Amino acid sequence: MDLFHALSDEDGKFSGLEKKLAQLVLDDVDFAVNSSILDLAERAGVSPPTVTRFCRRLGCQGYSDFKVQLAKMTYVGLRYLKPETPTATPAEVAEDIVTKAQNALFQLHRQLDIDVLDKAAHLLRGAEFIQAFGASGNSAMIVNELHNRLFRLGCRINASNDHNMNMMLSAAAGPGTVVFGSSFTGRDQGLVHCLELARQRVIPTIVITQSNSPVARAADVVIAIDLPEGKNIFRPTSTRYAYLAAIDILANLVAYADRSRALKALRSIKEELVSRRDGDDRQLLGD
Amino acid sequence: MDLFHALSDEDGKFSGLEKKLAQLVLDDVDFAVNSSILDLAERAGVSPPTVTRFCRRLGCQGYSDFKVQLAKMTYVGLRYLKPETPTATPAEVAEDIVTKAQNALFQLHRQLDIDVLDKAAHLLRGAEFIQAFGASGNSAMIVNELHNRLFRLGCRINASNDHNMNMMLSAAAGPGTVVFGSSFTGRDQGLVHCLELARQRVIPTIVITQSNSPVARAADVVIAIDLPEGKNIFRPTSTRYAYLAAIDILANLVAYADRSRALKALRSIKEELVSRRDGDDRQLLGD
DNA sequence: GCATTCTATGAAAATAAATTTCTTGGGGTA
DNA sequence: TACCCCAAGAAATTTATTTTCATAGAATGC
């Protein structure tokens, strides 16, 4: 049953007052979720029985059931984590992945230390140059994303995914540089080494990793992400979504930390894209 | 208020029966969400007033409020989309990004055509070689992720983010090759050209893009993703989360389509990682 | 064009649900 | 031993929800 769909009345089965009710509910879900049937009826200018009937038409058992469904729906539909079945159908695979991704985002939001993130953003914004290190598929993606976001904001940044290269880059880093590292496990020895090199050179370091890990201990600013890992080895880790969101938030804070610089850089990029393509600026800032 | 936290009774404020209630609720959220106070009381072996008091202690207004909060919580906390305030605090930025990411995942799940995905998975699994094209930051990330997931499953795959290169690769593609393309906007002319080249050579093509776009029209199998774009130019598009999830699902389906090959490949990679590092196999399959 | 049927709706009644008040009994404390 | 406090339930009360019944208007059939 899909309340979201039902409320939009695509089949046109609602009566006049029911349409009014649906509109009211969609306009102010909070109110509907928190009020009694009498309040809702009064505000909609209908009688309580009409509300009950409305709920039934939507496929709910009654008003309380409706409220529960509504609460679920508006807070993003997501099944509870089910034990994994070995014979998963494609639909189950899809649901499982989406569920876990949403869960990872939820957990991220719960445990994210905004102050640390803000501190990191200001450090990045003030940097003359940023070296971003992350190896293996996942962390590589993360630092590449950081690169992809920050260069648009006028930051000078290089992302590198090669251990030996990282080492040389760290050893060569001069004043004004900030080193950024990503490690999902927190046990990337190569990254730890780079961070130590940076520390020797009094270069500030930021990492996104598990707290209380070797990588975390080697850095100045730690964006801690502690999520349980799944067990299905076929399944890519849902932790990536959490990391990606953290990077997105970070990039935003960097943008806000120096709005004018960010705007200027974005504008140039956009102009270039628009003038070189078909003039359709829906492309915005990259495919 | 954080019901999740409250239910775990970290402050040890629960009485004996309240602990029992909390356990019952956590064990079977579905039951709690769908039953009346009498049912819940009976199943927990307590009186209804005890349940009411329990709800109050959890910070809820009463039993109905408790049910609503519970429904929200278990379906992943997520605020309704708020209009964006120009003077966003870091916390608001974080919430907004997480919200939109979850929303993108929700929408993806609602509109995803599993059969198409499954078809694409079988095509990829049967391919002798896969060329994956995606340019600019976002699509580049997507095809790199595809590469990152599929090579682990024993697929022969190359990801390329360079237009000219893609063109040459398409022109040189031989029988047994499958071309995969990603474009968020669906208007990547270079990609369209590659797809046309492939079509001339009777090479099957799969794209992940907006439906009814030039890219979609040029491909054999279309994984359609149609999400509204945000307007904040500072903000990276939340669509990325949806694409990423689609790729994850796709990779899973490829793995399940040929379990033994996938397992074999994964096992070799894992052995290599474990033997070369500190023997800690928590690293699993890449940082 | 009138009668009939159907549908939407509300009023009132009935039921069910939730909460408050009052009470009890067990554990601790002076 | 007497007192107090707290957890917990029974009964009473209040509140919320649903059902039943009645009505008016719209649609349909003859």
mmCIF file with all atom_site columns, C-alpha atoms in Angstrom, chain A residues 2 4-5 29-30 33-34 64-65 67-68 71-80 86 88 90-91 93-95 97-98 101-103 105-106 108-110 112 114 118 135-139 141 145 148-149 152-153 183-188 230 232-237 240-241 244-245 248-249 252-253 255-256 259 262-263 266 277-278 280 282-287, chain B residues 2 4-5 29-30 33-34 64-65 67-68 71-80 86 88 90-91 93-95 97-98 101-103 105-110 112 114 118 135-139 141 145 148-149 152-153 183-188 230 232-236 240-241 244-245 248-249 252-253 255-256 259 262-263 266 277-278 280 282-287:
data_model
loop_
_atom_site.group_PDB
_atom_site.id
_atom_site.type_symbol
_atom_site.label_atom_id
_atom_site.label_alt_id
_atom_site.label_comp_id
_atom_site.label_asym_id
_atom_site.label_entity_id
_atom_site.label_seq_id
_atom_site.pdbx_PDB_ins_code
_atom_site.Cartn_x
_atom_site.Cartn_y
_atom_site.Cartn_z
_atom_site.occupancy
_atom_site.B_iso_or_equiv
_atom_site.pdbx_formal_charge
_atom_site.auth_seq_id
_atom_site.auth_comp_id
_atom_site.auth_asym_id
_atom_site.auth_atom_id
_atom_site.pdbx_PDB_model_num
ATOM 1   C CA . ASP A 1 2   ? 1.324  3.360   -0.982  1.00 0.00 ? 2   ASP A CA 1
ATOM 2   C CA . PHE A 1 4   ? 1.758  8.767   -1.000  1.00 0.00 ? 4   PHE A CA 1
ATOM 3   C CA . HIS A 1 5   ? 0.253  7.593   -4.218  1.00 0.00 ? 5   HIS A CA 1
ATOM 4   C CA . VAL A 1 29  ? 1.445  16.619  7.323   1.00 0.00 ? 29  VAL A CA 1
ATOM 5   C CA . ASP A 1 30  ? 2.712  17.589  10.723  1.00 0.00 ? 30  ASP A CA 1
ATOM 6   C CA . VAL A 1 33  ? 0.047  13.415  12.205  1.00 0.00 ? 33  VAL A CA 1
ATOM 7   C CA . ASN A 1 34  ? -0.262 15.128  15.544  1.00 0.00 ? 34  ASN A CA 1
ATOM 8   C CA . SER A 1 64  ? -5.037 5.738   13.964  1.00 0.00 ? 64  SER A CA 1
ATOM 9   C CA . ASP A 1 65  ? -3.735 3.436   11.296  1.00 0.00 ? 65  ASP A CA 1
ATOM 10  C CA . LYS A 1 67  ? -1.759 8.462   11.204  1.00 0.00 ? 67  LYS A CA 1
ATOM 11  C CA . VAL A 1 68  ? 0.808  5.740   11.599  1.00 0.00 ? 68  VAL A CA 1
ATOM 12  C CA . ALA A 1 71  ? 4.116  9.180   9.851   1.00 0.00 ? 71  ALA A CA 1
ATOM 13  C CA . LYS A 1 72  ? 5.942  6.370   8.112   1.00 0.00 ? 72  LYS A CA 1
ATOM 14  C CA . MET A 1 73  ? 5.426  7.787   4.675   1.00 0.00 ? 73  MET A CA 1
ATOM 15  C CA . THR A 1 74  ? 6.533  11.311  5.313   1.00 0.00 ? 74  THR A CA 1
ATOM 16  C CA . TYR A 1 75  ? 9.611  10.121  7.058   1.00 0.00 ? 75  TYR A CA 1
ATOM 17  C CA . VAL A 1 76  ? 10.638 8.270   3.919   1.00 0.00 ? 76  VAL A CA 1
ATOM 18  C CA . GLY A 1 77  ? 9.341  4.837   3.320   1.00 0.00 ? 77  GLY A CA 1
ATOM 19  C CA . LEU A 1 78  ? 11.788 2.275   4.430   1.00 0.00 ? 78  LEU A CA 1
ATOM 20  C CA . ARG A 1 79  ? 11.286 -1.242  5.623   1.00 0.00 ? 79  ARG A CA 1
ATOM 21  C CA . TYR A 1 80  ? 12.847 -2.406  8.815   1.00 0.00 ? 80  TYR A CA 1
ATOM 22  C CA . PRO A 1 86  ? 19.897 -16.248 0.482   1.00 0.00 ? 86  PRO A CA 1
ATOM 23  C CA . ALA A 1 88  ? 16.927 -12.790 -2.905  1.00 0.00 ? 88  ALA A CA 1
ATOM 24  C CA . PRO A 1 90  ? 15.896 -8.585  -7.700  1.00 0.00 ? 90  PRO A CA 1
ATOM 25  C CA . ALA A 1 91  ? 13.221 -6.564  -5.934  1.00 0.00 ? 91  ALA A CA 1
ATOM 26  C CA . VAL A 1 93  ? 18.065 -6.806  -3.526  1.00 0.00 ? 93  VAL A CA 1
ATOM 27  C CA . ALA A 1 94  ? 16.922 -3.338  -4.532  1.00 0.00 ? 94  ALA A CA 1
ATOM 28  C CA . GLU A 1 95  ? 14.972 -2.821  -1.365  1.00 0.00 ? 95  GLU A CA 1
ATOM 29  C CA . ILE A 1 97  ? 20.338 -1.722  -0.819  1.00 0.00 ? 97  ILE A CA 1
ATOM 30  C CA . VAL A 1 98  ? 18.092 1.312   -0.669  1.00 0.00 ? 98  VAL A CA 1
ATOM 31  C CA . ALA A 1 101 ? 21.761 3.329   2.214   1.00 0.00 ? 101 ALA A CA 1
ATOM 32  C CA . GLN A 1 102 ? 19.025 5.280   3.925   1.00 0.00 ? 102 GLN A CA 1
ATOM 33  C CA . ASN A 1 103 ? 19.954 3.750   7.200   1.00 0.00 ? 103 ASN A CA 1
ATOM 34  C CA . LEU A 1 105 ? 22.458 8.319   6.082   1.00 0.00 ? 105 LEU A CA 1
ATOM 35  C CA . PHE A 1 106 ? 20.255 8.255   9.140   1.00 0.00 ? 106 PHE A CA 1
ATOM 36  C CA . LEU A 1 108 ? 25.430 9.534   9.864   1.00 0.00 ? 108 LEU A CA 1
ATOM 37  C CA . HIS A 1 109 ? 23.085 12.344  10.700  1.00 0.00 ? 109 HIS A CA 1
ATOM 38  C CA . ARG A 1 110 ? 22.650 11.077  14.237  1.00 0.00 ? 110 ARG A CA 1
ATOM 39  C CA . LEU A 1 112 ? 27.792 13.627  12.894  1.00 0.00 ? 112 LEU A CA 1
ATOM 40  C CA . ILE A 1 114 ? 28.876 19.417  12.977  1.00 0.00 ? 114 ILE A CA 1
ATOM 41  C CA . ASP A 1 118 ? 32.671 23.244  10.287  1.00 0.00 ? 118 ASP A CA 1
ATOM 42  C CA . ALA A 1 135 ? 43.150 4.610   -1.903  1.00 0.00 ? 135 ALA A CA 1
ATOM 43  C CA . SER A 1 136 ? 41.205 1.567   -3.029  1.00 0.00 ? 136 SER A CA 1
ATOM 44  C CA . GLY A 1 137 ? 37.847 1.938   -4.652  1.00 0.00 ? 137 GLY A CA 1
ATOM 45  C CA . ASN A 1 138 ? 35.792 3.487   -1.914  1.00 0.00 ? 138 ASN A CA 1
ATOM 46  C CA . SER A 1 139 ? 38.094 6.077   -0.434  1.00 0.00 ? 139 SER A CA 1
ATOM 47  C CA . MET A 1 141 ? 35.753 7.774   -4.824  1.00 0.00 ? 141 MET A CA 1
ATOM 48  C CA . GLU A 1 145 ? 34.319 13.620  -5.026  1.00 0.00 ? 145 GLU A CA 1
ATOM 49  C CA . ASN A 1 148 ? 35.049 17.404  -7.862  1.00 0.00 ? 148 ASN A CA 1
ATOM 50  C CA . ARG A 1 149 ? 33.177 19.600  -5.392  1.00 0.00 ? 149 ARG A CA 1
ATOM 51  C CA . ARG A 1 152 ? 34.202 24.312  -8.363  1.00 0.00 ? 152 ARG A CA 1
ATOM 52  C CA . LEU A 1 153 ? 34.364 26.519  -5.323  1.00 0.00 ? 153 LEU A CA 1
ATOM 53  C CA . SER A 1 183 ? 39.946 5.642   5.033   1.00 0.00 ? 183 SER A CA 1
ATOM 54  C CA . PHE A 1 184 ? 36.836 3.581   5.672   1.00 0.00 ? 184 PHE A CA 1
ATOM 55  C CA . THR A 1 185 ? 38.671 1.115   7.865   1.00 0.00 ? 185 THR A CA 1
ATOM 56  C CA . GLY A 1 186 ? 41.005 3.560   9.556   1.00 0.00 ? 186 GLY A CA 1
ATOM 57  C CA . ARG A 1 187 ? 43.831 1.064   8.991   1.00 0.00 ? 187 ARG A CA 1
ATOM 58  C CA . ASP A 1 188 ? 45.380 2.365   5.838   1.00 0.00 ? 188 ASP A CA 1
ATOM 59  C CA . GLY A 1 230 ? 27.304 -5.432  6.455   1.00 0.00 ? 230 GLY A CA 1
ATOM 60  C CA . ASN A 1 232 ? 27.233 -9.779  2.503   1.00 0.00 ? 232 ASN A CA 1
ATOM 61  C CA . ILE A 1 233 ? 30.468 -9.772  0.571   1.00 0.00 ? 233 ILE A CA 1
ATOM 62  C CA . PHE A 1 234 ? 28.669 -9.285  -2.707  1.00 0.00 ? 234 PHE A CA 1
ATOM 63  C CA . ARG A 1 235 ? 27.201 -6.101  -1.446  1.00 0.00 ? 235 ARG A CA 1
ATOM 64  C CA . PRO A 1 236 ? 29.061 -2.831  -1.711  1.00 0.00 ? 236 PRO A CA 1
ATOM 65  C CA . THR A 1 237 ? 29.273 -1.142  1.627   1.00 0.00 ? 237 THR A CA 1
ATOM 66  C CA . ARG A 1 240 ? 29.831 4.928   1.144   1.00 0.00 ? 240 ARG A CA 1
ATOM 67  C CA . TYR A 1 241 ? 26.563 6.842   1.241   1.00 0.00 ? 241 TYR A CA 1
ATOM 68  C CA . LEU A 1 244 ? 29.477 10.843  0.444   1.00 0.00 ? 244 LEU A CA 1
ATOM 69  C CA . ALA A 1 245 ? 26.945 12.826  2.442   1.00 0.00 ? 245 ALA A CA 1
ATOM 70  C CA . ASP A 1 248 ? 28.632 16.969  0.449   1.00 0.00 ? 248 ASP A CA 1
ATOM 71  C CA . ILE A 1 249 ? 28.018 18.728  3.722   1.00 0.00 ? 249 ILE A CA 1
ATOM 72  C CA . ASN A 1 252 ? 28.678 23.134  1.304   1.00 0.00 ? 252 ASN A CA 1
ATOM 73  C CA . LEU A 1 253 ? 30.207 24.529  4.413   1.00 0.00 ? 253 LEU A CA 1
ATOM 74  C CA . ALA A 1 255 ? 31.111 27.226  -0.069  1.00 0.00 ? 255 ALA A CA 1
ATOM 75  C CA . TYR A 1 256 ? 29.315 29.131  2.652   1.00 0.00 ? 256 TYR A CA 1
ATOM 76  C CA . ARG A 1 259 ? 30.440 32.721  -0.642  1.00 0.00 ? 259 ARG A CA 1
ATOM 77  C CA . ALA A 1 262 ? 32.577 30.126  -4.533  1.00 0.00 ? 262 ALA A CA 1
ATOM 78  C CA . LEU A 1 263 ? 30.046 32.089  -6.552  1.00 0.00 ? 263 LEU A CA 1
ATOM 79  C CA . LEU A 1 266 ? 30.867 28.493  -10.131 1.00 0.00 ? 266 LEU A CA 1
ATOM 80  C CA . ARG A 1 277 ? 27.044 23.279  -25.359 1.00 0.00 ? 277 ARG A CA 1
ATOM 81  C CA . ASP A 1 278 ? 23.622 23.774  -26.764 1.00 0.00 ? 278 ASP A CA 1
ATOM 82  C CA . ASP A 1 280 ? 20.735 24.634  -22.363 1.00 0.00 ? 280 ASP A CA 1
ATOM 83  C CA . ARG A 1 282 ? 19.853 22.715  -17.373 1.00 0.00 ? 282 ARG A CA 1
ATOM 84  C CA . GLN A 1 283 ? 23.198 21.017  -17.470 1.00 0.00 ? 283 GLN A CA 1
ATOM 85  C CA . LEU A 1 284 ? 24.009 23.178  -14.512 1.00 0.00 ? 284 LEU A CA 1
ATOM 86  C CA . LEU A 1 285 ? 27.390 22.206  -13.264 1.00 0.00 ? 285 LEU A CA 1
ATOM 87  C CA . GLY A 1 286 ? 28.356 18.936  -14.769 1.00 0.00 ? 286 GLY A CA 1
ATOM 88  C CA . ASP A 1 287 ? 26.641 15.868  -16.012 1.00 0.00 ? 287 ASP A CA 1
ATOM 89  C CA . ASP B 1 2   ? 15.160 10.902  20.142  1.00 0.00 ? 2   ASP B CA 1
ATOM 90  C CA . PHE B 1 4   ? 15.586 5.516   19.562  1.00 0.00 ? 4   PHE B CA 1
ATOM 91  C CA . HIS B 1 5   ? 17.949 6.704   22.215  1.00 0.00 ? 5   HIS B CA 1
ATOM 92  C CA . VAL B 1 29  ? 8.183  -2.584  16.404  1.00 0.00 ? 29  VAL B CA 1
ATOM 93  C CA . ASP B 1 30  ? 5.553  -3.593  13.919  1.00 0.00 ? 30  ASP B CA 1
ATOM 94  C CA . VAL B 1 33  ? 2.972  0.405   15.930  1.00 0.00 ? 33  VAL B CA 1
ATOM 95  C CA . ASN B 1 34  ? -0.142 -1.438  14.913  1.00 0.00 ? 34  ASN B CA 1
ATOM 96  C CA . SER B 1 64  ? -0.908 7.786   20.244  1.00 0.00 ? 64  SER B CA 1
ATOM 97  C CA . ASP B 1 65  ? 1.952  10.212  20.138  1.00 0.00 ? 65  ASP B CA 1
ATOM 98  C CA . LYS B 1 67  ? 3.003  5.294   18.159  1.00 0.00 ? 67  LYS B CA 1
ATOM 99  C CA . VAL B 1 68  ? 3.502  8.126   15.726  1.00 0.00 ? 68  VAL B CA 1
ATOM 100 C CA . ALA B 1 71  ? 6.494  4.891   13.217  1.00 0.00 ? 71  ALA B CA 1
ATOM 101 C CA . LYS B 1 72  ? 8.675  7.821   12.258  1.00 0.00 ? 72  LYS B CA 1
ATOM 102 C CA . MET B 1 73  ? 11.712 6.446   13.981  1.00 0.00 ? 73  MET B CA 1
ATOM 103 C CA . THR B 1 74  ? 11.645 2.998   12.515  1.00 0.00 ? 74  THR B CA 1
ATOM 104 C CA . TYR B 1 75  ? 11.145 4.367   9.088   1.00 0.00 ? 75  TYR B CA 1
ATOM 105 C CA . VAL B 1 76  ? 14.292 6.415   9.329   1.00 0.00 ? 76  VAL B CA 1
ATOM 106 C CA . GLY B 1 77  ? 14.145 9.867   10.716  1.00 0.00 ? 77  GLY B CA 1
ATOM 107 C CA . LEU B 1 78  ? 13.823 12.488  8.080   1.00 0.00 ? 78  LEU B CA 1
ATOM 108 C CA . ARG B 1 79  ? 12.277 15.885  8.216   1.00 0.00 ? 79  ARG B CA 1
ATOM 109 C CA . TYR B 1 80  ? 9.867  17.035  5.604   1.00 0.00 ? 80  TYR B CA 1
ATOM 110 C CA . PRO B 1 86  ? 19.415 31.665  2.854   1.00 0.00 ? 86  PRO B CA 1
ATOM 111 C CA . ALA B 1 88  ? 21.548 28.186  6.801   1.00 0.00 ? 88  ALA B CA 1
ATOM 112 C CA . PRO B 1 90  ? 25.793 24.141  9.507   1.00 0.00 ? 90  PRO B CA 1
ATOM 113 C CA . ALA B 1 91  ? 23.255 21.888  11.205  1.00 0.00 ? 91  ALA B CA 1
ATOM 114 C CA . VAL B 1 93  ? 22.922 22.317  5.809   1.00 0.00 ? 93  VAL B CA 1
ATOM 115 C CA . ALA B 1 94  ? 23.616 18.837  7.131   1.00 0.00 ? 94  ALA B CA 1
ATOM 116 C CA . GLU B 1 95  ? 19.979 18.076  7.637   1.00 0.00 ? 95  GLU B CA 1
ATOM 117 C CA . ILE B 1 97  ? 21.649 17.286  2.454   1.00 0.00 ? 97  ILE B CA 1
ATOM 118 C CA . VAL B 1 98  ? 20.812 14.125  4.338   1.00 0.00 ? 98  VAL B CA 1
ATOM 119 C CA . ALA B 1 101 ? 19.741 12.201  -0.241  1.00 0.00 ? 101 ALA B CA 1
ATOM 120 C CA . GLN B 1 102 ? 17.218 10.018  1.533   1.00 0.00 ? 102 GLN B CA 1
ATOM 121 C CA . ASN B 1 103 ? 14.486 11.466  -0.561  1.00 0.00 ? 103 ASN B CA 1
ATOM 122 C CA . LEU B 1 105 ? 16.776 7.129   -2.614  1.00 0.00 ? 105 LEU B CA 1
ATOM 123 C CA . PHE B 1 106 ? 13.103 6.941   -1.770  1.00 0.00 ? 106 PHE B CA 1
ATOM 124 C CA . GLN B 1 107 ? 12.082 8.239   -5.166  1.00 0.00 ? 107 GLN B CA 1
ATOM 125 C CA . LEU B 1 108 ? 14.539 5.950   -6.887  1.00 0.00 ? 108 LEU B CA 1
ATOM 126 C CA . HIS B 1 109 ? 13.030 2.957   -5.167  1.00 0.00 ? 109 HIS B CA 1
ATOM 127 C CA . ARG B 1 110 ? 9.531  4.050   -6.103  1.00 0.00 ? 110 ARG B CA 1
ATOM 128 C CA . LEU B 1 112 ? 12.946 1.900   -10.436 1.00 0.00 ? 112 LEU B CA 1
ATOM 129 C CA . ILE B 1 114 ? 13.652 -3.806  -11.688 1.00 0.00 ? 114 ILE B CA 1
ATOM 130 C CA . ASP B 1 118 ? 17.853 -7.282  -14.260 1.00 0.00 ? 118 ASP B CA 1
ATOM 131 C CA . ALA B 1 135 ? 32.059 12.392  -18.273 1.00 0.00 ? 135 ALA B CA 1
ATOM 132 C CA . SER B 1 136 ? 32.147 15.352  -15.919 1.00 0.00 ? 136 SER B CA 1
ATOM 133 C CA . GLY B 1 137 ? 32.288 14.847  -12.187 1.00 0.00 ? 137 GLY B CA 1
ATOM 134 C CA . ASN B 1 138 ? 29.070 13.071  -11.500 1.00 0.00 ? 138 ASN B CA 1
ATOM 135 C CA . SER B 1 139 ? 28.789 10.577  -14.302 1.00 0.00 ? 139 SER B CA 1
ATOM 136 C CA . MET B 1 141 ? 31.983 8.904   -10.465 1.00 0.00 ? 141 MET B CA 1
ATOM 137 C CA . GLU B 1 145 ? 31.953 2.993   -9.309  1.00 0.00 ? 145 GLU B CA 1
ATOM 138 C CA . ASN B 1 148 ? 35.064 -0.611  -9.004  1.00 0.00 ? 148 ASN B CA 1
ATOM 139 C CA . ARG B 1 149 ? 32.194 -3.005  -8.336  1.00 0.00 ? 149 ARG B CA 1
ATOM 140 C CA . ARG B 1 152 ? 35.604 -7.540  -8.295  1.00 0.00 ? 152 ARG B CA 1
ATOM 141 C CA . LEU B 1 153 ? 33.014 -9.838  -9.732  1.00 0.00 ? 153 LEU B CA 1
ATOM 142 C CA . SER B 1 183 ? 24.493 10.894  -18.157 1.00 0.00 ? 183 SER B CA 1
ATOM 143 C CA . PHE B 1 184 ? 22.548 12.750  -15.480 1.00 0.00 ? 184 PHE B CA 1
ATOM 144 C CA . THR B 1 185 ? 21.136 15.235  -17.924 1.00 0.00 ? 185 THR B CA 1
ATOM 145 C CA . GLY B 1 186 ? 20.648 12.866  -20.838 1.00 0.00 ? 186 GLY B CA 1
ATOM 146 C CA . ARG B 1 187 ? 22.127 15.530  -23.121 1.00 0.00 ? 187 ARG B CA 1
ATOM 147 C CA . ASP B 1 188 ? 25.711 14.449  -23.332 1.00 0.00 ? 188 ASP B CA 1
ATOM 148 C CA . GLY B 1 230 ? 17.491 21.114  -6.691  1.00 0.00 ? 230 GLY B CA 1
ATOM 149 C CA . ASN B 1 232 ? 20.855 25.596  -4.891  1.00 0.00 ? 232 ASN B CA 1
ATOM 150 C CA . ILE B 1 233 ? 23.901 25.871  -7.083  1.00 0.00 ? 233 ILE B CA 1
ATOM 151 C CA . PHE B 1 234 ? 26.228 25.384  -4.153  1.00 0.00 ? 234 PHE B CA 1
ATOM 152 C CA . ARG B 1 235 ? 24.658 22.068  -3.448  1.00 0.00 ? 235 ARG B CA 1
ATOM 153 C CA . PRO B 1 236 ? 25.849 18.937  -5.164  1.00 0.00 ? 236 PRO B CA 1
ATOM 154 C CA . ARG B 1 240 ? 24.006 11.156  -7.304  1.00 0.00 ? 240 ARG B CA 1
ATOM 155 C CA . TYR B 1 241 ? 22.726 9.048   -4.426  1.00 0.00 ? 241 TYR B CA 1
ATOM 156 C CA . LEU B 1 244 ? 24.857 5.269   -6.941  1.00 0.00 ? 244 LEU B CA 1
ATOM 157 C CA . ALA B 1 245 ? 22.140 3.066   -5.496  1.00 0.00 ? 245 ALA B CA 1
ATOM 158 C CA . ASP B 1 248 ? 24.890 -0.894  -6.409  1.00 0.00 ? 248 ASP B CA 1
ATOM 159 C CA . ILE B 1 249 ? 21.752 -2.809  -7.221  1.00 0.00 ? 249 ILE B CA 1
ATOM 160 C CA . ASN B 1 252 ? 24.497 -7.069  -7.026  1.00 0.00 ? 252 ASN B CA 1
ATOM 161 C CA . LEU B 1 253 ? 22.338 -8.478  -9.719  1.00 0.00 ? 253 LEU B CA 1
ATOM 162 C CA . ALA B 1 255 ? 26.966 -10.953 -8.871  1.00 0.00 ? 255 ALA B CA 1
ATOM 163 C CA . TYR B 1 256 ? 23.870 -13.074 -8.379  1.00 0.00 ? 256 TYR B CA 1
ATOM 164 C CA . ARG B 1 259 ? 27.566 -16.450 -8.248  1.00 0.00 ? 259 ARG B CA 1
ATOM 165 C CA . ALA B 1 262 ? 31.824 -13.586 -8.561  1.00 0.00 ? 262 ALA B CA 1
ATOM 166 C CA . LEU B 1 263 ? 32.800 -15.594 -5.518  1.00 0.00 ? 263 LEU B CA 1
ATOM 167 C CA . LEU B 1 266 ? 36.190 -11.839 -4.733  1.00 0.00 ? 266 LEU B CA 1
ATOM 168 C CA . ARG B 1 277 ? 48.344 -6.226  5.016   1.00 0.00 ? 277 ARG B CA 1
ATOM 169 C CA . ASP B 1 278 ? 48.278 -6.862  8.708   1.00 0.00 ? 278 ASP B CA 1
ATOM 170 C CA . ASP B 1 280 ? 43.155 -8.097  9.573   1.00 0.00 ? 280 ASP B CA 1
ATOM 171 C CA . ARG B 1 282 ? 38.108 -6.435  8.455   1.00 0.00 ? 282 ARG B CA 1
ATOM 172 C CA . GLN B 1 283 ? 39.442 -4.547  5.494   1.00 0.00 ? 283 GLN B CA 1
ATOM 173 C CA . LEU B 1 284 ? 37.207 -6.777  3.496   1.00 0.00 ? 284 LEU B CA 1
ATOM 174 C CA . LEU B 1 285 ? 37.317 -5.633  -0.061  1.00 0.00 ? 285 LEU B CA 1
ATOM 175 C CA . GLY B 1 286 ? 38.934 -2.278  -0.198  1.00 0.00 ? 286 GLY B CA 1
ATOM 176 C CA . ASP B 1 287 ? 39.179 0.719   1.992   1.00 0.00 ? 287 ASP B CA 1
#
